[in-house]
Amino acid sequence: DTAVSQTPKYLVTQMGNDKSIKCEQNLGHDTMYWYKQDSKKFLKIMFSYNNKELIINETVPNRFSPKSPDKAHLNLHINSLELGDSAVYFCASSEGTLMFYGYTFGSGTRLTVV
Amino acid sequence: AQKVTQAQTEISVVEKEDVTLDCVYETRDTTYYLFWYKQPPSGELVFLIRRNSFDEQNEISGRYSWNFQKSTSSFNFTITASQVVDSAVYFCALSALIGGGADGLTFGKGTHLIIQP
């Protein structure tokens, strides 16, 4: 029943590894997002997808690649992980362009790179 | 470019005191949404309120109230009779209305509110 679900909730991995975080929403929303929250709690948008098309790609290293197989899923793949990638990553979704009721966030994935 | 400023990094009050969290925003859009989110120690983002730029009415929800003033580009949040459970980081955020909000949210840096018993 969770509206926006992210897996895994916690991820500990070594530098240099490749990892993925999955996000699924069952709200029928058209737009999905990835946000990064750093160690100082600052939240910043990374990507926005609308109907599987990339809308926003903020200044994010090329090692981060979002993939949207369908409207309900937006996964985040990270190559060659670095210590600075340690953060909490939030997935979110929102209604499409005709109606807007705000954003629904997942519970976050805490990524720790050691 | 959009910007949200929460000048108060941390506020500490004693339980039952009233506390106001400040939020000042900048945008060139004429239509936009403003939000407040609460992030308790458990880490999830809890939605508190959404207000569009055409609705300057203040809102009250229980012990929470919000004061939106376009003239000063502010959207302040007041907790009346604070409780220990209100301890959290509070974020103010802005979203352009155009595009159905698909540009996402611009967040302030957050205010860490500590309510002491």
PDB file of N, CA, C and O in Angstrom, chain A residues 31 33 35 37 40-43 45 48 50 55-56 90 94-97 100-103 105-107, chain B residues 33 35 37 39 42-45 47 50 89 91 95-97 99-105 107-109:
ATOM      1  N   THR A  31       5.022  12.121 -13.107  1.00  0.00           N
ATOM      2  CA  THR A  31       6.372  12.648 -12.937  1.00  0.00           C
ATOM      3  C   THR A  31       7.029  12.048 -11.712  1.00  0.00           C
ATOM      4  O   THR A  31       6.413  11.938 -10.653  1.00  0.00           O
ATOM      5  N   TYR A  33      10.953  11.832  -9.449  1.00  0.00           N
ATOM      6  CA  TYR A  33      12.141  12.625  -9.160  1.00  0.00           C
ATOM      7  C   TYR A  33      13.117  11.836  -8.284  1.00  0.00           C
ATOM      8  O   TYR A  33      12.714  10.954  -7.533  1.00  0.00           O
ATOM      9  N   TYR A  35      15.970  13.082  -5.376  1.00  0.00           N
ATOM     10  CA  TYR A  35      16.595  14.143  -4.604  1.00  0.00           C
ATOM     11  C   TYR A  35      17.728  13.548  -3.788  1.00  0.00           C
ATOM     12  O   TYR A  35      17.665  12.398  -3.346  1.00  0.00           O
ATOM     13  N   GLN A  37      19.981  14.234  -0.264  1.00  0.00           N
ATOM     14  CA  GLN A  37      20.132  14.990   0.971  1.00  0.00           C
ATOM     15  C   GLN A  37      21.513  14.704   1.534  1.00  0.00           C
ATOM     16  O   GLN A  37      21.823  13.578   1.922  1.00  0.00           O
ATOM     17  N   LYS A  40      24.688  17.652   5.596  1.00  0.00           N
ATOM     18  CA  LYS A  40      24.218  18.860   6.273  1.00  0.00           C
ATOM     19  C   LYS A  40      22.711  19.024   6.125  1.00  0.00           C
ATOM     20  O   LYS A  40      22.165  20.085   6.423  1.00  0.00           O
ATOM     21  N   LYS A  41      22.057  17.986   5.657  1.00  0.00           N
ATOM     22  CA  LYS A  41      20.595  17.948   5.515  1.00  0.00           C
ATOM     23  C   LYS A  41      20.086  18.744   4.314  1.00  0.00           C
ATOM     24  O   LYS A  41      18.870  18.897   4.183  1.00  0.00           O
ATOM     25  N   PHE A  42      20.971  19.255   3.485  1.00  0.00           N
ATOM     26  CA  PHE A  42      20.527  20.027   2.339  1.00  0.00           C
ATOM     27  C   PHE A  42      19.951  19.117   1.269  1.00  0.00           C
ATOM     28  O   PHE A  42      20.596  18.153   0.852  1.00  0.00           O
ATOM     29  N   LEU A  43      18.730  19.419   0.831  1.00  0.00           N
ATOM     30  CA  LEU A  43      18.013  18.632  -0.164  1.00  0.00           C
ATOM     31  C   LEU A  43      18.087  19.309  -1.519  1.00  0.00           C
ATOM     32  O   LEU A  43      17.734  20.481  -1.664  1.00  0.00           O
ATOM     33  N   ILE A  45      17.417  18.654  -5.870  1.00  0.00           N
ATOM     34  CA  ILE A  45      16.906  17.786  -6.913  1.00  0.00           C
ATOM     35  C   ILE A  45      18.052  17.319  -7.816  1.00  0.00           C
ATOM     36  O   ILE A  45      18.980  18.080  -8.097  1.00  0.00           O
ATOM     37  N   SER A  48      14.467  14.697 -12.864  1.00  0.00           N
ATOM     38  CA  SER A  48      13.010  14.680 -12.955  1.00  0.00           C
ATOM     39  C   SER A  48      12.644  13.972 -14.250  1.00  0.00           C
ATOM     40  O   SER A  48      13.194  14.272 -15.303  1.00  0.00           O
ATOM     41  N   ASN A  50       9.265  12.828 -16.643  1.00  0.00           N
ATOM     42  CA  ASN A  50       7.837  12.942 -16.903  1.00  0.00           C
ATOM     43  C   ASN A  50       7.463  11.947 -17.993  1.00  0.00           C
ATOM     44  O   ASN A  50       7.969  12.042 -19.105  1.00  0.00           O
ATOM     45  N   ILE A  55      13.301  15.274 -17.782  1.00  0.00           N
ATOM     46  CA  ILE A  55      12.928  16.688 -17.795  1.00  0.00           C
ATOM     47  C   ILE A  55      14.047  17.533 -17.205  1.00  0.00           C
ATOM     48  O   ILE A  55      14.390  18.581 -17.712  1.00  0.00           O
ATOM     49  N   ILE A  56      14.553  17.103 -16.084  1.00  0.00           N
ATOM     50  CA  ILE A  56      15.592  17.856 -15.384  1.00  0.00           C
ATOM     51  C   ILE A  56      16.779  16.944 -15.158  1.00  0.00           C
ATOM     52  O   ILE A  56      16.634  15.798 -14.758  1.00  0.00           O
ATOM     53  N   PHE A  90      16.222  10.466  -1.897  1.00  0.00           N
ATOM     54  CA  PHE A  90      14.763  10.392  -1.830  1.00  0.00           C
ATOM     55  C   PHE A  90      14.181  10.348  -3.236  1.00  0.00           C
ATOM     56  O   PHE A  90      14.546  11.152  -4.102  1.00  0.00           O
ATOM     57  N   SER A  94       4.824  13.139  -8.585  1.00  0.00           N
ATOM     58  CA  SER A  94       3.781  14.163  -8.573  1.00  0.00           C
ATOM     59  C   SER A  94       2.852  13.939  -9.756  1.00  0.00           C
ATOM     60  O   SER A  94       3.179  13.233 -10.707  1.00  0.00           O
ATOM     61  N   GLU A  95       1.687  14.541  -9.641  1.00  0.00           N
ATOM     62  CA  GLU A  95       0.700  14.455 -10.705  1.00  0.00           C
ATOM     63  C   GLU A  95       1.251  15.131 -11.951  1.00  0.00           C
ATOM     64  O   GLU A  95       2.190  15.907 -11.881  1.00  0.00           O
ATOM     65  N   GLY A  96       0.635  14.897 -13.091  1.00  0.00           N
ATOM     66  CA  GLY A  96       1.110  15.447 -14.352  1.00  0.00           C
ATOM     67  C   GLY A  96       0.849  16.925 -14.508  1.00  0.00           C
ATOM     68  O   GLY A  96       0.592  17.637 -13.558  1.00  0.00           O
ATOM     69  N   THR A  97       0.883  17.400 -15.696  1.00  0.00           N
ATOM     70  CA  THR A  97       0.870  18.837 -15.948  1.00  0.00           C
ATOM     71  C   THR A  97      -0.520  19.461 -15.800  1.00  0.00           C
ATOM     72  O   THR A  97      -0.628  20.654 -15.604  1.00  0.00           O
ATOM     73  N   PHE A 100      -2.186  19.471 -10.246  1.00  0.00           N
ATOM     74  CA  PHE A 100      -1.006  19.410  -9.387  1.00  0.00           C
ATOM     75  C   PHE A 100      -1.423  19.473  -7.931  1.00  0.00           C
ATOM     76  O   PHE A 100      -2.016  20.442  -7.485  1.00  0.00           O
ATOM     77  N   TYR A 101      -1.120  18.423  -7.216  1.00  0.00           N
ATOM     78  CA  TYR A 101      -1.491  18.360  -5.808  1.00  0.00           C
ATOM     79  C   TYR A 101      -0.282  18.268  -4.896  1.00  0.00           C
ATOM     80  O   TYR A 101      -0.422  18.055  -3.715  1.00  0.00           O
ATOM     81  N   GLY A 102       0.873  18.421  -5.443  1.00  0.00           N
ATOM     82  CA  GLY A 102       2.055  18.359  -4.605  1.00  0.00           C
ATOM     83  C   GLY A 102       2.864  17.102  -4.867  1.00  0.00           C
ATOM     84  O   GLY A 102       2.665  16.407  -5.855  1.00  0.00           O
ATOM     85  N   TYR A 103       3.766  16.838  -3.994  1.00  0.00           N
ATOM     86  CA  TYR A 103       4.732  15.759  -4.166  1.00  0.00           C
ATOM     87  C   TYR A 103       4.559  14.710  -3.078  1.00  0.00           C
ATOM     88  O   TYR A 103       4.292  15.039  -1.930  1.00  0.00           O
ATOM     89  N   PHE A 105       6.757  11.742  -1.287  1.00  0.00           N
ATOM     90  CA  PHE A 105       8.134  11.276  -1.148  1.00  0.00           C
ATOM     91  C   PHE A 105       8.179   9.839  -0.631  1.00  0.00           C
ATOM     92  O   PHE A 105       7.321   9.414   0.154  1.00  0.00           O
ATOM     93  N   GLY A 106       9.195   9.126  -1.080  1.00  0.00           N
ATOM     94  CA  GLY A 106       9.519   7.843  -0.483  1.00  0.00           C
ATOM     95  C   GLY A 106      10.216   8.068   0.848  1.00  0.00           C
ATOM     96  O   GLY A 106      10.487   9.206   1.240  1.00  0.00           O
ATOM     97  N   SER A 107      10.520   6.983   1.533  1.00  0.00           N
ATOM     98  CA  SER A 107      11.091   7.097   2.882  1.00  0.00           C
ATOM     99  C   SER A 107      12.606   7.274   2.872  1.00  0.00           C
ATOM    100  O   SER A 107      13.212   7.438   3.920  1.00  0.00           O
TER     101      SER A 107
ATOM    102  N   TYR B  33       4.097  27.398  -6.084  1.00  0.00           N
ATOM    103  CA  TYR B  33       3.619  26.788  -4.846  1.00  0.00           C
ATOM    104  C   TYR B  33       4.701  26.888  -3.777  1.00  0.00           C
ATOM    105  O   TYR B  33       5.887  26.783  -4.077  1.00  0.00           O
ATOM    106  N   PHE B  35       5.747  25.223   0.102  1.00  0.00           N
ATOM    107  CA  PHE B  35       5.513  24.047   0.925  1.00  0.00           C
ATOM    108  C   PHE B  35       6.299  24.155   2.234  1.00  0.00           C
ATOM    109  O   PHE B  35       7.320  24.830   2.321  1.00  0.00           O
ATOM    110  N   TYR B  37       7.766  21.103   4.929  1.00  0.00           N
ATOM    111  CA  TYR B  37       7.917  19.696   5.254  1.00  0.00           C
ATOM    112  C   TYR B  37       8.596  19.579   6.610  1.00  0.00           C
ATOM    113  O   TYR B  37       9.424  20.388   6.983  1.00  0.00           O
ATOM    114  N   GLN B  39      10.931  16.909   8.901  1.00  0.00           N
ATOM    115  CA  GLN B  39      11.748  15.709   8.868  1.00  0.00           C
ATOM    116  C   GLN B  39      12.128  15.340  10.301  1.00  0.00           C
ATOM    117  O   GLN B  39      13.049  15.895  10.878  1.00  0.00           O
ATOM    118  N   SER B  42      13.515  10.177  12.538  1.00  0.00           N
ATOM    119  CA  SER B  42      13.394   8.924  11.787  1.00  0.00           C
ATOM    120  C   SER B  42      13.730   9.102  10.306  1.00  0.00           C
ATOM    121  O   SER B  42      13.979   8.128   9.597  1.00  0.00           O
ATOM    122  N   GLY B  43      13.745  10.350   9.818  1.00  0.00           N
ATOM    123  CA  GLY B  43      14.279  10.630   8.484  1.00  0.00           C
ATOM    124  C   GLY B  43      13.296  10.838   7.350  1.00  0.00           C
ATOM    125  O   GLY B  43      13.681  11.337   6.300  1.00  0.00           O
ATOM    126  N   GLU B  44      12.042  10.439   7.518  1.00  0.00           N
ATOM    127  CA  GLU B  44      11.125  10.625   6.396  1.00  0.00           C
ATOM    128  C   GLU B  44      10.721  12.090   6.260  1.00  0.00           C
ATOM    129  O   GLU B  44      10.839  12.863   7.199  1.00  0.00           O
ATOM    130  N   LEU B  45      10.251  12.454   5.103  1.00  0.00           N
ATOM    131  CA  LEU B  45       9.780  13.823   4.857  1.00  0.00           C
ATOM    132  C   LEU B  45       8.258  13.831   4.987  1.00  0.00           C
ATOM    133  O   LEU B  45       7.554  13.158   4.238  1.00  0.00           O
ATOM    134  N   PHE B  47       4.830  15.860   4.768  1.00  0.00           N
ATOM    135  CA  PHE B  47       4.208  17.032   4.171  1.00  0.00           C
ATOM    136  C   PHE B  47       3.344  17.739   5.219  1.00  0.00           C
ATOM    137  O   PHE B  47       2.558  17.116   5.924  1.00  0.00           O
ATOM    138  N   ARG B  50       0.721  23.031   1.606  1.00  0.00           N
ATOM    139  CA  ARG B  50       0.986  23.545   0.273  1.00  0.00           C
ATOM    140  C   ARG B  50       0.145  24.801   0.095  1.00  0.00           C
ATOM    141  O   ARG B  50      -1.021  24.814   0.447  1.00  0.00           O
ATOM    142  N   VAL B  89      13.659  18.660  11.883  1.00  0.00           N
ATOM    143  CA  VAL B  89      14.154  19.656  10.934  1.00  0.00           C
ATOM    144  C   VAL B  89      12.983  20.032  10.041  1.00  0.00           C
ATOM    145  O   VAL B  89      12.286  19.144   9.528  1.00  0.00           O
ATOM    146  N   PHE B  91      11.622  22.077   6.685  1.00  0.00           N
ATOM    147  CA  PHE B  91      12.051  22.613   5.399  1.00  0.00           C
ATOM    148  C   PHE B  91      10.930  23.422   4.747  1.00  0.00           C
ATOM    149  O   PHE B  91       9.788  22.969   4.680  1.00  0.00           O
ATOM    150  N   SER B  95       8.036  25.585  -5.587  1.00  0.00           N
ATOM    151  CA  SER B  95       7.912  24.898  -6.864  1.00  0.00           C
ATOM    152  C   SER B  95       7.179  25.793  -7.841  1.00  0.00           C
ATOM    153  O   SER B  95       6.167  26.400  -7.490  1.00  0.00           O
ATOM    154  N   ALA B  96       7.679  25.883  -9.079  1.00  0.00           N
ATOM    155  CA  ALA B  96       6.979  26.639 -10.101  1.00  0.00           C
ATOM    156  C   ALA B  96       5.720  25.889 -10.497  1.00  0.00           C
ATOM    157  O   ALA B  96       5.725  24.670 -10.603  1.00  0.00           O
ATOM    158  N   LEU B  97       4.640  26.615 -10.734  1.00  0.00           N
ATOM    159  CA  LEU B  97       3.379  25.982 -11.099  1.00  0.00           C
ATOM    160  C   LEU B  97       3.391  25.540 -12.557  1.00  0.00           C
ATOM    161  O   LEU B  97       2.827  24.533 -12.925  1.00  0.00           O
ATOM    162  N   GLY B  99       4.168  23.822 -15.808  1.00  0.00           N
ATOM    163  CA  GLY B  99       4.724  22.483 -16.025  1.00  0.00           C
ATOM    164  C   GLY B  99       4.256  21.502 -14.982  1.00  0.00           C
ATOM    165  O   GLY B  99       4.793  20.409 -14.868  1.00  0.00           O
ATOM    166  N   GLY B 100       3.223  21.914 -14.228  1.00  0.00           N
ATOM    167  CA  GLY B 100       2.672  21.004 -13.229  1.00  0.00           C
ATOM    168  C   GLY B 100       3.642  20.664 -12.137  1.00  0.00           C
ATOM    169  O   GLY B 100       3.560  19.603 -11.513  1.00  0.00           O
ATOM    170  N   GLY B 101       4.578  21.571 -11.890  1.00  0.00           N
ATOM    171  CA  GLY B 101       5.531  21.304 -10.820  1.00  0.00           C
ATOM    172  C   GLY B 101       6.606  20.314 -11.214  1.00  0.00           C
ATOM    173  O   GLY B 101       7.343  19.836 -10.359  1.00  0.00           O
ATOM    174  N   ALA B 102       6.709  20.012 -12.514  1.00  0.00           N
ATOM    175  CA  ALA B 102       7.667  18.999 -12.945  1.00  0.00           C
ATOM    176  C   ALA B 102       9.104  19.446 -12.760  1.00  0.00           C
ATOM    177  O   ALA B 102      10.012  18.619 -12.844  1.00  0.00           O
ATOM    178  N   ASP B 103       9.300  20.725 -12.527  1.00  0.00           N
ATOM    179  CA  ASP B 103      10.657  21.193 -12.243  1.00  0.00           C
ATOM    180  C   ASP B 103      11.110  20.805 -10.854  1.00  0.00           C
ATOM    181  O   ASP B 103      12.249  21.024 -10.488  1.00  0.00           O
ATOM    182  N   GLY B 104      10.201  20.286 -10.066  1.00  0.00           N
ATOM    183  CA  GLY B 104      10.588  19.838  -8.751  1.00  0.00           C
ATOM    184  C   GLY B 104      10.636  20.960  -7.733  1.00  0.00           C
ATOM    185  O   GLY B 104      10.268  22.095  -7.997  1.00  0.00           O
ATOM    186  N   LEU B 105      11.081  20.620  -6.561  1.00  0.00           N
ATOM    187  CA  LEU B 105      11.126  21.532  -5.437  1.00  0.00           C
ATOM    188  C   LEU B 105      12.510  22.109  -5.235  1.00  0.00           C
ATOM    189  O   LEU B 105      13.507  21.392  -5.342  1.00  0.00           O
ATOM    190  N   PHE B 107      14.485  23.563  -2.173  1.00  0.00           N
ATOM    191  CA  PHE B 107      14.379  23.547  -0.715  1.00  0.00           C
ATOM    192  C   PHE B 107      15.259  24.609  -0.074  1.00  0.00           C
ATOM    193  O   PHE B 107      16.343  24.946  -0.591  1.00  0.00           O
ATOM    194  N   GLY B 108      14.792  25.120   1.077  1.00  0.00           N
ATOM    195  CA  GLY B 108      15.681  25.864   1.941  1.00  0.00           C
ATOM    196  C   GLY B 108      16.602  24.883   2.662  1.00  0.00           C
ATOM    197  O   GLY B 108      16.444  23.658   2.537  1.00  0.00           O
ATOM    198  N   LYS B 109      17.540  25.421   3.420  1.00  0.00           N
ATOM    199  CA  LYS B 109      18.512  24.553   4.086  1.00  0.00           C
ATOM    200  C   LYS B 109      17.987  23.925   5.364  1.00  0.00           C
ATOM    201  O   LYS B 109      18.673  23.117   5.984  1.00  0.00           O
TER     202      LYS B 109
END
